[in-house]
């Protein structure tokens, strides 16, 4: 399953649930965001049923990005029960994303 594109309302609804949600804050003008997209989509496929993998376009949701203290893109944040568990900025590989998820959920 592909990563879910969310607006602010969907973000608050999904991240407040007990299931973990990995959110990539990204922007269409961000070259690095486009570069890691394939790896991020693979993470979504491999974690289906265990983890919701989603994306928030900071150009469409600037208030949400500000509220979540997003300063650089791409920033990946792992949420559970409405709270951020951890974040990683500009991971350079799928392995780094996988390691971040494993360490944060451990």
XYZ file of C-alpha atoms in Angstrom:
106
model
C 0.000 0.000 0.000
C 1.259 3.462 -0.875
C 1.844 6.242 1.627
C -1.338 8.158 2.464
C -1.453 11.870 1.664
C -3.055 13.697 4.609
C -4.432 17.139 5.335
C -4.439 18.640 8.848
C -7.781 17.075 9.819
C -6.713 13.601 8.678
C -3.359 14.080 10.413
C -4.988 14.788 13.785
C -7.441 11.917 13.351
C -4.780 9.330 12.409
C -2.015 10.353 14.818
C -4.328 10.371 17.838
C -4.947 6.629 17.526
C -2.918 3.938 19.333
C -1.446 2.552 16.093
C 1.910 4.101 15.148
C 1.927 6.541 12.222
C 5.058 7.564 10.336
C 4.570 10.988 8.742
C 6.863 12.540 6.170
C 6.629 16.316 6.087
C 7.670 17.205 2.544
C 7.314 19.786 -0.230
C 7.014 19.404 -4.018
C 9.956 21.776 -4.599
C 12.242 19.692 -2.370
C 14.680 17.723 -4.538
C 15.705 15.510 -1.640
C 12.052 14.691 -0.872
C 11.651 13.410 -4.433
C 14.908 11.464 -4.152
C 13.805 9.440 -1.092
C 10.221 8.963 -2.317
C 10.861 5.474 -3.749
C 12.425 4.285 -0.488
C 9.572 5.841 1.522
C 6.949 4.104 -0.633
C 8.785 0.795 -0.131
C 8.654 1.367 3.651
C 4.882 1.880 3.300
C 4.497 -1.403 1.393
C 6.635 -3.431 3.793
C 4.949 -2.106 6.937
C 1.349 -2.488 5.807
C -0.773 -3.664 8.735
C 1.894 -2.754 11.310
C 2.357 0.956 10.729
C 0.490 3.690 8.875
C 2.835 5.535 6.525
C 1.696 8.999 5.492
C 2.804 12.290 3.945
C 1.942 15.920 4.656
C 2.736 18.579 2.054
C 3.971 21.569 4.078
C 3.007 23.972 1.263
C -0.626 22.813 1.583
C -0.549 22.624 5.392
C 1.801 25.391 6.623
C -0.011 25.830 9.965
C 0.355 22.115 10.706
C 4.048 22.178 9.815
C 4.559 25.152 12.121
C 2.569 23.537 14.950
C 4.705 20.383 14.632
C 7.932 22.466 14.608
C 9.000 21.283 11.158
C 11.978 23.388 10.078
C 13.534 21.245 7.335
C 12.124 18.861 4.743
C 11.980 15.999 4.522
C 11.364 15.395 8.209
C 9.917 12.041 9.261
C 8.085 11.912 12.586
C 6.740 8.776 14.240
C 3.538 9.346 16.229
C 1.549 7.142 18.603
C -1.411 8.060 20.813
C -1.270 11.677 19.627
C 2.356 12.235 20.612
C 5.565 12.276 18.593
C 7.898 9.460 19.608
C 10.864 10.638 17.550
C 11.957 12.233 14.303
C 14.655 12.019 11.657
C 15.621 14.699 9.146
C 16.617 13.823 5.580
C 17.385 10.111 5.954
C 19.647 9.079 3.073
C 18.431 5.501 2.616
C 15.616 3.068 3.230
C 17.897 1.327 5.752
C 18.093 4.556 7.793
C 14.286 4.864 7.754
C 13.897 1.213 8.790
C 16.443 1.633 11.602
C 14.687 4.795 12.816
C 11.340 2.977 12.962
C 12.813 -0.040 14.776
C 14.727 2.051 17.323
C 11.824 4.397 17.991
C 9.264 1.634 18.487
C 11.609 -0.517 20.604
